[in-house]
Short mmCIF file of C-alpha atoms and ligand atoms in Angstrom, two decimals:
data_model
loop_
_atom_site.label_atom_id
_atom_site.label_comp_id
_atom_site.label_asym_id
_atom_site.label_seq_id
_atom_site.Cartn_x
_atom_site.Cartn_y
_atom_site.Cartn_z
CA UNK A 1 -13.82 -13.52 17.83
CA UNK A 2 -16.31 -13.61 20.66
CA UNK A 3 -19.48 -15.64 20.66
CA UNK A 4 -21.86 -12.66 20.37
CA UNK A 5 -19.96 -11.41 17.33
CA UNK A 6 -20.11 -14.81 15.68
CA UNK A 7 -23.82 -15.20 16.38
CA UNK A 8 -24.71 -11.74 15.08
CA UNK A 9 -22.54 -12.20 11.98
CA UNK A 10 -24.22 -15.55 11.45
CA UNK A 11 -27.73 -14.07 11.43
CA UNK A 12 -26.65 -11.23 9.11
CA UNK A 13 -25.17 -13.74 6.71
CA UNK A 14 -28.25 -15.93 6.84
CA UNK A 15 -30.34 -12.83 5.99
CA UNK A 16 -28.00 -11.87 3.14
CA UNK A 17 -28.19 -15.39 1.76
CA UNK A 18 -31.93 -14.86 1.29
CA UNK A 19 -31.73 -11.47 -0.40
CA UNK A 20 -32.15 -11.82 -4.16
CA UNK A 21 -29.93 -9.86 -6.54
CA UNK A 22 -31.59 -6.89 -8.18
CA UNK A 23 -33.29 -7.76 -11.43
CA UNK A 24 -36.30 -9.72 -10.36
CA UNK A 25 -36.26 -13.26 -11.69
CA UNK A 26 -33.72 -14.60 -9.20
CA UNK A 27 -34.88 -17.48 -7.07
CA UNK A 28 -38.27 -17.38 -8.76
CA UNK A 29 -39.32 -20.87 -9.83
CA UNK A 30 -41.33 -20.56 -13.00
CA UNK A 31 -43.16 -23.69 -14.06
CA UNK A 32 -42.19 -23.47 -17.74
CA UNK A 33 -39.10 -21.70 -19.06
CA UNK A 34 -37.85 -21.58 -22.64
CA UNK A 35 -34.16 -20.88 -23.22
CA UNK A 36 -33.13 -19.65 -26.66
CA UNK A 37 -29.42 -20.50 -26.92
CA UNK A 38 -27.21 -19.07 -29.68
CA UNK A 39 -24.94 -22.11 -29.42
CA UNK A 40 -24.81 -25.06 -27.04
CA UNK A 41 -22.92 -28.18 -25.97
CA UNK A 42 -24.70 -31.01 -24.17
CA UNK A 43 -21.78 -32.32 -22.08
CA UNK A 44 -21.11 -35.33 -24.32
CA UNK A 45 -20.84 -34.36 -28.01
CA UNK A 46 -17.46 -33.90 -29.71
CA UNK A 47 -18.08 -30.18 -30.17
CA UNK A 48 -20.67 -27.39 -30.13
CA UNK A 49 -24.11 -28.37 -31.45
CA UNK A 50 -25.24 -24.97 -32.74
CA UNK A 51 -28.36 -23.00 -31.79
CA UNK A 52 -31.04 -24.69 -29.68
CA UNK A 53 -34.19 -24.16 -27.70
CA UNK A 54 -34.36 -25.81 -24.29
CA UNK A 55 -37.70 -26.13 -22.53
CA UNK A 56 -37.60 -26.53 -18.77
CA UNK A 57 -40.61 -27.71 -16.79
CA UNK A 58 -40.55 -28.06 -13.00
CA UNK A 59 -36.77 -27.79 -12.84
CA UNK A 60 -36.12 -30.51 -15.41
CA UNK A 61 -35.23 -30.45 -19.09
CA UNK A 62 -38.42 -31.33 -20.96
CA UNK A 63 -37.40 -30.66 -24.57
CA UNK A 64 -34.24 -29.80 -26.53
CA UNK A 65 -34.44 -28.95 -30.23
CA UNK A 66 -34.32 -26.38 -32.98
CA UNK A 67 -37.91 -25.23 -32.58
CA UNK A 68 -39.65 -26.82 -29.62
CA UNK A 69 -43.39 -26.55 -28.96
CA UNK A 70 -44.20 -24.87 -25.67
CA UNK A 71 -46.85 -23.19 -23.63
CA UNK A 72 -47.59 -19.60 -24.79
CA UNK A 73 -47.14 -18.45 -21.20
CA UNK A 74 -43.63 -19.94 -20.89
CA UNK A 75 -41.08 -17.51 -19.57
CA UNK A 76 -38.48 -16.87 -22.29
CA UNK A 77 -34.78 -16.35 -21.54
CA UNK A 78 -33.02 -15.02 -24.61
CA UNK A 79 -29.45 -16.35 -24.69
CA UNK A 80 -29.06 -15.90 -28.44
CA UNK A 81 -25.64 -14.29 -28.02
CA UNK A 82 -24.50 -16.89 -25.48
CA UNK A 83 -23.02 -20.38 -25.28
CA UNK A 84 -25.10 -22.78 -23.17
CA UNK A 85 -23.61 -25.82 -21.44
CA UNK A 86 -24.23 -27.98 -18.37
CA UNK A 87 -23.57 -26.38 -14.97
CA UNK A 88 -20.01 -26.99 -13.79
CA UNK A 89 -19.14 -29.69 -11.27
CA UNK A 90 -16.17 -29.20 -8.93
CA UNK A 91 -15.33 -32.57 -7.41
CA UNK A 92 -12.78 -31.20 -4.96
CA UNK A 93 -13.69 -28.18 -2.84
CA UNK A 94 -13.20 -27.37 0.82
CA UNK A 95 -16.25 -25.38 1.86
CA UNK A 96 -15.07 -24.80 5.41
CA UNK A 97 -11.49 -23.77 4.61
CA UNK A 98 -9.75 -20.62 3.59
CA UNK A 99 -6.01 -19.97 3.84
CA UNK A 100 -6.41 -18.07 7.13
CA UNK A 101 -8.25 -21.00 8.70
CA UNK A 102 -5.52 -23.45 7.63
CA UNK A 103 -2.90 -21.35 9.39
CA UNK A 104 -4.67 -21.51 12.77
CA UNK A 105 -7.33 -24.20 12.57
CA UNK A 106 -7.57 -25.27 16.22
CA UNK A 107 -8.56 -21.70 17.17
CA UNK A 108 -11.61 -21.64 14.85
CA UNK A 109 -15.09 -22.42 16.16
CA UNK A 110 -17.59 -24.45 14.17
CA UNK A 111 -19.66 -21.25 13.84
CA UNK A 112 -16.74 -19.52 12.10
CA UNK A 113 -16.31 -22.51 9.77
CA UNK A 114 -20.05 -22.43 9.02
CA UNK A 115 -19.79 -18.76 8.05
CA UNK A 116 -16.89 -19.58 5.73
CA UNK A 117 -19.00 -22.37 4.23
CA UNK A 118 -22.04 -20.15 3.58
CA UNK A 119 -19.82 -17.64 1.81
CA UNK A 120 -18.09 -20.37 -0.23
CA UNK A 121 -21.46 -21.82 -1.35
CA UNK A 122 -22.62 -18.44 -2.61
CA UNK A 123 -19.41 -17.81 -4.59
CA UNK A 124 -19.31 -21.30 -6.13
CA UNK A 125 -22.86 -21.02 -7.47
CA UNK A 126 -22.19 -17.51 -8.78
CA UNK A 127 -19.16 -18.87 -10.71
CA UNK A 128 -21.31 -21.54 -12.40
CA UNK A 129 -20.76 -24.57 -10.16
CA UNK A 130 -24.12 -26.27 -9.65
CA UNK A 131 -22.72 -29.40 -7.93
CA UNK A 132 -19.65 -29.80 -5.72
CA UNK A 133 -18.06 -32.56 -3.66
CA UNK A 134 -16.54 -31.42 -0.39
CA UNK A 135 -13.15 -33.06 0.09
CA UNK A 136 -12.65 -32.57 3.81
CA UNK A 137 -14.74 -30.99 6.55
CA UNK A 138 -12.42 -28.88 8.70
CA UNK A 139 -14.51 -28.98 11.86
CA UNK A 140 -12.35 -30.90 14.30
CA UNK A 141 -14.98 -33.00 16.07
CA UNK A 142 -18.31 -32.05 14.56
CA UNK A 143 -19.86 -32.10 11.10
CA UNK A 144 -20.45 -28.72 9.43
CA UNK A 145 -20.67 -29.75 5.75
CA UNK A 146 -23.72 -32.05 6.12
CA UNK A 147 -25.52 -29.05 7.68
CA UNK A 148 -24.52 -26.85 4.72
CA UNK A 149 -25.79 -29.57 2.38
CA UNK A 150 -29.18 -29.61 4.14
CA UNK A 151 -29.40 -25.81 4.17
CA UNK A 152 -28.75 -25.60 0.41
CA UNK A 153 -31.17 -28.45 -0.34
CA UNK A 154 -33.94 -26.79 1.68
CA UNK A 155 -33.28 -23.42 -0.02
CA UNK A 156 -32.35 -21.60 3.17
CA UNK A 157 -28.93 -20.71 1.77
CA UNK A 158 -27.89 -20.40 -1.86
CA UNK A 159 -25.23 -22.74 -3.17
CA UNK A 160 -24.42 -25.72 -5.35
CA UNK A 161 -25.74 -29.22 -4.60
CA UNK A 162 -23.27 -30.67 -2.08
CA UNK A 163 -21.83 -34.16 -1.91
CA UNK A 164 -20.25 -34.59 1.54
CA UNK A 165 -16.84 -36.17 1.83
CA UNK A 166 -16.85 -36.04 5.64
CA UNK A 167 -13.52 -35.49 7.37
CA UNK A 168 -10.32 -36.62 5.73
CA UNK A 169 -9.47 -39.78 7.69
CA UNK A 170 -5.82 -39.38 8.60
CA UNK A 171 -3.05 -41.26 10.39
CA UNK A 172 -1.56 -39.80 13.56
CA UNK A 173 0.75 -36.99 12.43
CA UNK A 174 -0.71 -37.28 8.92
CA UNK A 175 -2.09 -34.66 6.56
CA UNK A 176 -5.32 -34.08 8.50
CA UNK A 177 -3.96 -34.35 12.03
CA UNK A 178 -3.92 -30.77 13.30
CA UNK A 179 -2.61 -31.73 16.73
CA UNK A 180 0.89 -30.80 15.58
CA UNK A 181 -0.19 -27.15 15.47
CA UNK A 182 -0.56 -27.06 19.24
CA UNK A 183 2.28 -26.73 21.76
CA UNK A 184 4.07 -30.01 22.51
CA UNK A 185 2.04 -32.29 24.75
CA UNK A 186 -1.31 -30.58 24.20
CA UNK A 187 -4.01 -32.99 23.07
CA UNK A 188 -6.56 -32.36 20.36
CA UNK A 189 -9.52 -34.71 20.17
CA UNK A 190 -10.07 -35.15 16.42
CA UNK A 191 -12.59 -37.51 14.91
CA UNK A 192 -10.58 -37.85 11.71
CA UNK A 193 -7.42 -39.35 13.21
CA UNK A 194 -7.46 -43.14 12.99
CA UNK A 195 -4.95 -45.97 12.74
CA UNK A 196 -4.96 -49.74 12.42
CA UNK A 197 -7.58 -51.89 10.70
CA UNK A 198 -10.09 -51.57 13.56
CA UNK A 199 -9.40 -47.85 13.96
CA UNK A 200 -9.94 -46.94 10.32
CA UNK A 201 -13.04 -49.14 10.12
CA UNK A 202 -14.51 -47.33 13.09
CA UNK A 203 -13.65 -43.94 11.52
CA UNK A 204 -15.47 -44.90 8.31
CA UNK A 205 -18.59 -45.89 10.27
CA UNK A 206 -18.43 -42.68 12.29
CA UNK A 207 -18.28 -40.53 9.13
CA UNK A 208 -21.21 -42.32 7.55
CA UNK A 209 -23.20 -42.08 10.80
CA UNK A 210 -22.89 -38.28 10.58
CA UNK A 211 -23.78 -37.84 6.93
CA UNK A 212 -20.73 -38.53 4.75
CA UNK A 213 -21.72 -39.51 1.20
CA UNK A 214 -18.13 -40.42 0.32
CA UNK A 215 -15.17 -41.45 2.50
CA UNK A 216 -12.12 -39.21 2.15
CA UNK A 217 -8.71 -40.51 3.17
CA UNK A 218 -5.33 -38.80 3.55
CA UNK A 219 -3.22 -41.40 1.75
CA UNK A 220 -0.09 -39.26 1.76
CA UNK A 221 1.35 -36.17 3.34
CA UNK A 222 1.12 -32.87 1.53
CA UNK A 223 2.47 -29.46 0.70
CA UNK A 224 0.49 -27.52 3.32
CA UNK A 225 1.47 -29.66 6.30
CA UNK A 226 4.98 -29.03 7.71
CA UNK A 227 5.59 -32.41 9.37
CA UNK A 228 5.04 -34.74 6.42
CA UNK A 229 6.01 -34.91 2.77
CA UNK A 230 3.90 -35.49 -0.34
CA UNK A 231 5.73 -38.77 -1.02
CA UNK A 232 5.08 -40.21 2.47
CA UNK A 233 2.51 -43.01 2.50
CA UNK A 234 0.25 -42.58 5.56
CA UNK A 235 -1.45 -45.96 5.57
CA UNK A 236 -0.30 -49.51 4.99
CA UNK A 237 -1.90 -51.46 2.15
CA UNK A 238 -3.81 -53.43 4.80
CA UNK A 239 -5.27 -50.25 6.33
CA UNK A 240 -6.15 -48.83 2.89
CA UNK A 241 -7.90 -52.08 1.94
CA UNK A 242 -9.76 -52.04 5.28
CA UNK A 243 -11.06 -48.52 4.57
CA UNK A 244 -12.32 -49.54 1.13
CA UNK A 245 -13.91 -52.74 2.51
CA UNK A 246 -15.69 -50.90 5.34
CA UNK A 247 -16.91 -48.18 2.95
CA UNK A 248 -18.06 -50.71 0.36
CA UNK A 249 -20.03 -52.54 3.08
CA UNK A 250 -21.88 -49.26 3.69
CA UNK A 251 -22.32 -48.44 -0.01
CA UNK A 252 -19.97 -45.44 0.11
CA UNK A 253 -17.24 -44.75 -2.46
CA UNK A 254 -13.73 -43.79 -1.31
CA UNK A 255 -11.56 -40.89 -2.50
CA UNK A 256 -7.94 -40.63 -1.51
CA UNK A 257 -5.64 -37.63 -1.24
CA UNK A 258 -2.26 -38.82 -2.57
CA UNK A 259 0.69 -37.13 -4.29
CA UNK A 260 3.67 -39.50 -4.40
CA UNK A 261 3.77 -42.59 -6.59
CA UNK A 262 3.76 -45.12 -3.71
CA UNK A 263 0.67 -43.71 -1.90
CA UNK A 264 -1.12 -43.28 -5.26
CA UNK A 265 -0.25 -46.89 -6.10
CA UNK A 266 -1.62 -48.14 -2.74
CA UNK A 267 -4.90 -46.28 -3.31
CA UNK A 268 -5.17 -47.74 -6.81
CA UNK A 269 -4.38 -51.25 -5.53
CA UNK A 270 -7.15 -50.87 -2.93
CA UNK A 271 -9.50 -49.99 -5.84
CA UNK A 272 -10.75 -46.67 -4.48
CA UNK A 273 -13.16 -44.75 -6.75
CA UNK A 274 -11.10 -41.59 -7.17
CA UNK A 275 -7.58 -40.42 -6.45
CA UNK A 276 -7.14 -36.73 -5.67
CA UNK A 277 -4.08 -34.86 -7.00
CA UNK A 278 -2.08 -38.00 -8.01
CA UNK A 279 0.47 -35.36 -8.97
CA UNK A 280 3.59 -37.50 -8.95
CA UNK A 281 2.12 -40.74 -10.26
CA UNK A 282 4.45 -42.66 -12.59
CA UNK A 283 3.49 -43.74 -16.12
CA UNK A 284 3.05 -47.33 -14.84
CA UNK A 285 0.77 -46.26 -11.99
CA UNK A 286 -1.32 -44.08 -14.34
CA UNK A 287 -1.69 -47.12 -16.58
CA UNK A 288 -2.89 -49.22 -13.62
CA UNK A 289 -5.36 -46.47 -12.63
CA UNK A 290 -6.77 -46.42 -16.17
CA UNK A 291 -7.02 -50.21 -16.30
CA UNK A 292 -8.90 -50.30 -12.98
CA UNK A 293 -11.36 -47.61 -14.15
CA UNK A 294 -10.34 -45.29 -11.27
CA UNK A 295 -10.92 -41.55 -11.72
CA UNK A 296 -8.26 -38.92 -11.09
CA UNK A 297 -9.08 -35.42 -9.87
CA UNK A 298 -5.80 -33.65 -10.64
CA UNK A 299 -6.50 -30.24 -8.97
CA UNK A 300 -3.96 -28.62 -11.28
CA UNK A 301 -4.57 -24.91 -10.67
CA UNK A 302 -3.58 -25.38 -7.01
CA UNK A 303 -0.30 -27.11 -7.85
CA UNK A 304 1.05 -26.91 -11.38
CA UNK A 305 1.49 -23.09 -11.65
CA UNK A 306 3.40 -23.18 -8.34
CA UNK A 307 5.64 -25.95 -9.77
CA UNK A 308 6.16 -23.96 -13.00
CA UNK A 309 7.14 -20.90 -10.96
CA UNK A 310 9.45 -22.91 -8.67
CA UNK A 311 11.36 -24.26 -11.69
CA UNK A 312 11.84 -20.64 -12.79
CA UNK A 313 12.94 -19.60 -9.29
CA UNK A 314 9.78 -17.63 -8.45
CA UNK A 315 8.00 -18.17 -5.12
CA UNK A 316 5.07 -16.74 -3.20
CA UNK A 317 6.77 -14.25 -0.82
CA UNK A 318 4.36 -15.28 1.97
CA UNK A 319 5.43 -18.93 1.73
CA UNK A 320 7.53 -20.25 4.65
CA UNK A 321 10.97 -21.68 3.87
CA UNK A 322 9.92 -25.31 4.50
CA UNK A 323 7.12 -24.97 1.92
CA UNK A 324 9.49 -23.37 -0.61
CA UNK A 325 11.88 -26.33 -0.20
CA UNK A 326 9.02 -28.75 -0.91
CA UNK A 327 8.03 -26.81 -4.06
CA UNK A 328 11.62 -26.85 -5.31
CA UNK A 329 12.12 -30.54 -4.61
CA UNK A 330 8.93 -31.83 -6.23
CA UNK A 331 8.30 -29.34 -9.07
CA UNK A 332 10.03 -31.36 -11.84
CA UNK A 333 8.07 -34.52 -10.91
CA UNK A 334 4.76 -32.61 -10.81
CA UNK A 335 5.36 -31.12 -14.26
CA UNK A 336 6.39 -34.47 -15.73
CA UNK A 337 3.44 -36.33 -14.22
CA UNK A 338 0.95 -33.70 -15.46
CA UNK A 339 2.25 -34.25 -19.02
CA UNK A 340 1.94 -38.03 -18.55
CA UNK A 341 -1.63 -37.68 -17.26
CA UNK A 342 -2.58 -35.76 -20.43
CA UNK A 343 -1.16 -38.62 -22.55
CA UNK A 344 -2.87 -41.35 -20.49
CA UNK A 345 -6.32 -42.92 -20.82
CA UNK A 346 -7.23 -42.08 -17.20
CA UNK A 347 -10.77 -40.81 -16.58
CA UNK A 348 -10.31 -37.23 -15.36
CA UNK A 349 -12.80 -35.25 -13.26
CA UNK A 350 -12.34 -31.55 -12.59
CA UNK A 351 -11.45 -30.47 -9.06
CA UNK A 352 -9.87 -27.26 -7.84
CA UNK A 353 -8.98 -27.69 -4.13
CA UNK A 354 -10.48 -24.21 -3.64
CA UNK A 355 -10.36 -23.32 0.02
CA UNK A 356 -6.67 -24.21 0.16
CA UNK A 357 -6.46 -21.06 -2.02
CA UNK A 358 -8.80 -18.14 -1.55
CA UNK A 359 -12.37 -18.16 -2.87
CA UNK A 360 -11.69 -14.83 -4.59
CA UNK A 361 -9.93 -16.91 -7.27
CA UNK A 362 -12.48 -18.37 -9.74
CA UNK A 363 -12.26 -22.18 -9.78
CA UNK A 364 -13.48 -22.27 -13.39
CA UNK A 365 -9.86 -21.39 -14.29
CA UNK A 366 -9.17 -25.11 -13.74
CA UNK A 367 -10.61 -25.78 -17.23
CA UNK A 368 -7.90 -23.57 -18.80
CA UNK A 369 -5.20 -24.93 -16.50
CA UNK A 370 -5.95 -28.49 -17.63
CA UNK A 371 -5.71 -27.42 -21.27
CA UNK A 372 -2.44 -25.61 -20.52
CA UNK A 373 -1.08 -28.94 -19.23
CA UNK A 374 -1.93 -30.79 -22.44
CA UNK A 375 -5.43 -32.11 -21.69
CA UNK A 376 -7.65 -31.79 -24.79
CA UNK A 377 -10.39 -29.11 -24.53
CA UNK A 378 -13.20 -31.68 -24.96
CA UNK A 379 -11.73 -33.89 -22.22
CA UNK A 380 -11.37 -30.88 -19.90
CA UNK A 381 -14.97 -29.77 -20.51
CA UNK A 382 -16.28 -33.30 -19.89
CA UNK A 383 -14.14 -33.46 -16.72
CA UNK A 384 -16.15 -30.57 -15.29
CA UNK A 385 -19.57 -31.86 -16.44
CA UNK A 386 -20.50 -35.36 -17.67
CA UNK A 387 -17.38 -37.22 -16.46
CA UNK A 388 -17.66 -35.69 -12.99
CA UNK A 389 -21.35 -36.68 -12.84
CA UNK A 390 -20.40 -40.23 -13.86
CA UNK A 391 -17.74 -40.40 -11.14
CA UNK A 392 -20.14 -39.00 -8.53
CA UNK A 393 -22.81 -41.49 -9.65
CA UNK A 394 -25.26 -38.66 -10.36
CA UNK A 395 -27.35 -39.68 -13.33
CA UNK A 396 -29.55 -36.58 -13.25
CA UNK A 397 -27.01 -33.80 -13.95
CA UNK A 398 -23.84 -33.04 -15.95
CA UNK A 399 -25.52 -33.22 -19.36
CA UNK A 400 -28.24 -31.35 -21.23
CA UNK A 401 -30.75 -34.08 -22.08
CA UNK A 402 -34.38 -34.98 -21.57
CA UNK A 403 -35.39 -35.59 -17.97
CA UNK A 404 -32.14 -34.29 -16.45
CA UNK A 405 -32.13 -31.47 -13.90
CA UNK A 406 -31.89 -28.04 -15.51
CA UNK A 407 -28.38 -27.29 -14.15
CA UNK A 408 -27.06 -24.89 -16.79
CA UNK A 409 -24.62 -22.07 -17.40
CA UNK A 410 -24.46 -19.52 -20.20
CA UNK A 411 -21.02 -18.21 -21.22
CA UNK A 412 -20.16 -15.06 -23.13
CA UNK A 413 -17.83 -17.04 -25.44
CA UNK A 414 -17.30 -20.49 -26.95
CA UNK A 415 -15.01 -22.56 -24.67
CA UNK A 416 -14.02 -24.84 -27.58
CA UNK A 417 -12.43 -21.75 -29.16
CA UNK A 418 -11.07 -20.21 -25.97
CA UNK A 419 -11.26 -22.14 -22.70
CA UNK A 420 -11.16 -18.99 -20.57
CA UNK A 421 -14.81 -18.49 -21.64
CA UNK A 422 -15.64 -20.78 -18.68
CA UNK A 423 -14.54 -17.91 -16.42
CA UNK A 424 -17.02 -15.59 -18.13
CA UNK A 425 -20.33 -17.00 -16.87
CA UNK A 426 -23.35 -14.75 -17.50
CA UNK A 427 -26.23 -16.92 -16.31
CA UNK A 428 -26.47 -19.72 -13.76
CA UNK A 429 -29.50 -21.98 -13.43
CA UNK A 430 -29.81 -24.78 -10.89
CA UNK A 431 -32.80 -27.11 -11.12
CA UNK A 432 -34.63 -24.58 -13.27
CA UNK A 433 -34.07 -21.66 -10.89
CA UNK A 434 -32.01 -18.71 -12.15
CA UNK A 435 -29.45 -17.67 -9.51
CA UNK A 436 -27.43 -15.31 -11.67
CA UNK A 437 -28.46 -13.40 -14.74
CA UNK A 438 -26.13 -10.79 -16.25
CA UNK A 439 -27.58 -11.22 -19.75
CA UNK A 440 -30.74 -9.18 -19.66
ZN1 LIG B 1 -8.05 -30.88 -0.91
#
């Protein structure tokens, strides 16, 4: 891709991001809106709460009840045939990744990653995600995601509210060191590669300096990196503790990518706030995670179906042989650990890892995937709303209650009866603004 092409595509995309969908009300901020919901769930209750009226003033929930008083001029949205619930929260997305980018990252410019990010933001909001946490900025030595966050917040592009995880701080040769993709001996200057107590401390400060809200760490190898395995621990306990100490000094929580039991255990011992994947954690480690009040973001739709297929001898034909061998080797452990997670008391937040798989796949399928792996429907729904907000320390979203932001979705079905209803979003509202309306 040449520079002129990238620049012209960029301006076209920026223009498209401004164009409202046909149907009028999109992007229009009405002062007072009354939603008539056929059925609703507030993000906390044990089940659906029946019909309700929700009054929204200046982007916030002002009243919830059976028959609320309101201004005669309030704009009415009739969702009498719909199920209303809080907007979804995906705590593990990669806005600047898609599978093509992963395959050849060092050849991608920051402009190309920005374009991928603008597209990802648009799709996520359309699918009902009103808040997301980015789990790893793919720009090698700049910061794209904080710019996307600002652009969404200012209204210049449409997308969910973004919590920035910065780059995934990684050991040399670890999960987020892309230098191994280059020919032997070629150097790649990457801000995310750091080792030793002083090195990781400096990396934490550098991420925060450039706008990271959370500190993301590659605590183990992975499935998408050829030179390391998901059981390999990338950092010593001393380095992991140093990362948490440096982050805590700056008031930033830490989230750690870890698959194998040992790296998951190290992250838990360092008292990080959330562990991502944790897909091969033992029963004992899950118990320790629960006791320490650490959250797990299990990203099951990206992993568990692949493990199920591998056990049955089915593989993605595009997958290289080394990846197939990893799937085969670890599938039984992944399936066992997912059953143990469902039986545990661990606080679970929904995350998809979208970006590592294509954005054409709706991340709301994670709700159903969690239920398929034994997680109770109520726990799965909370994972993608109130529990995620609690983990992210956002006390203004994730539930439908007085004074909270009007981040809402309307579904064509009741997810307590059939969880795939979460993939059938008909209306999306973020802070009182309707971004999608297929109801009228
Ligand atoms: Zn990820």
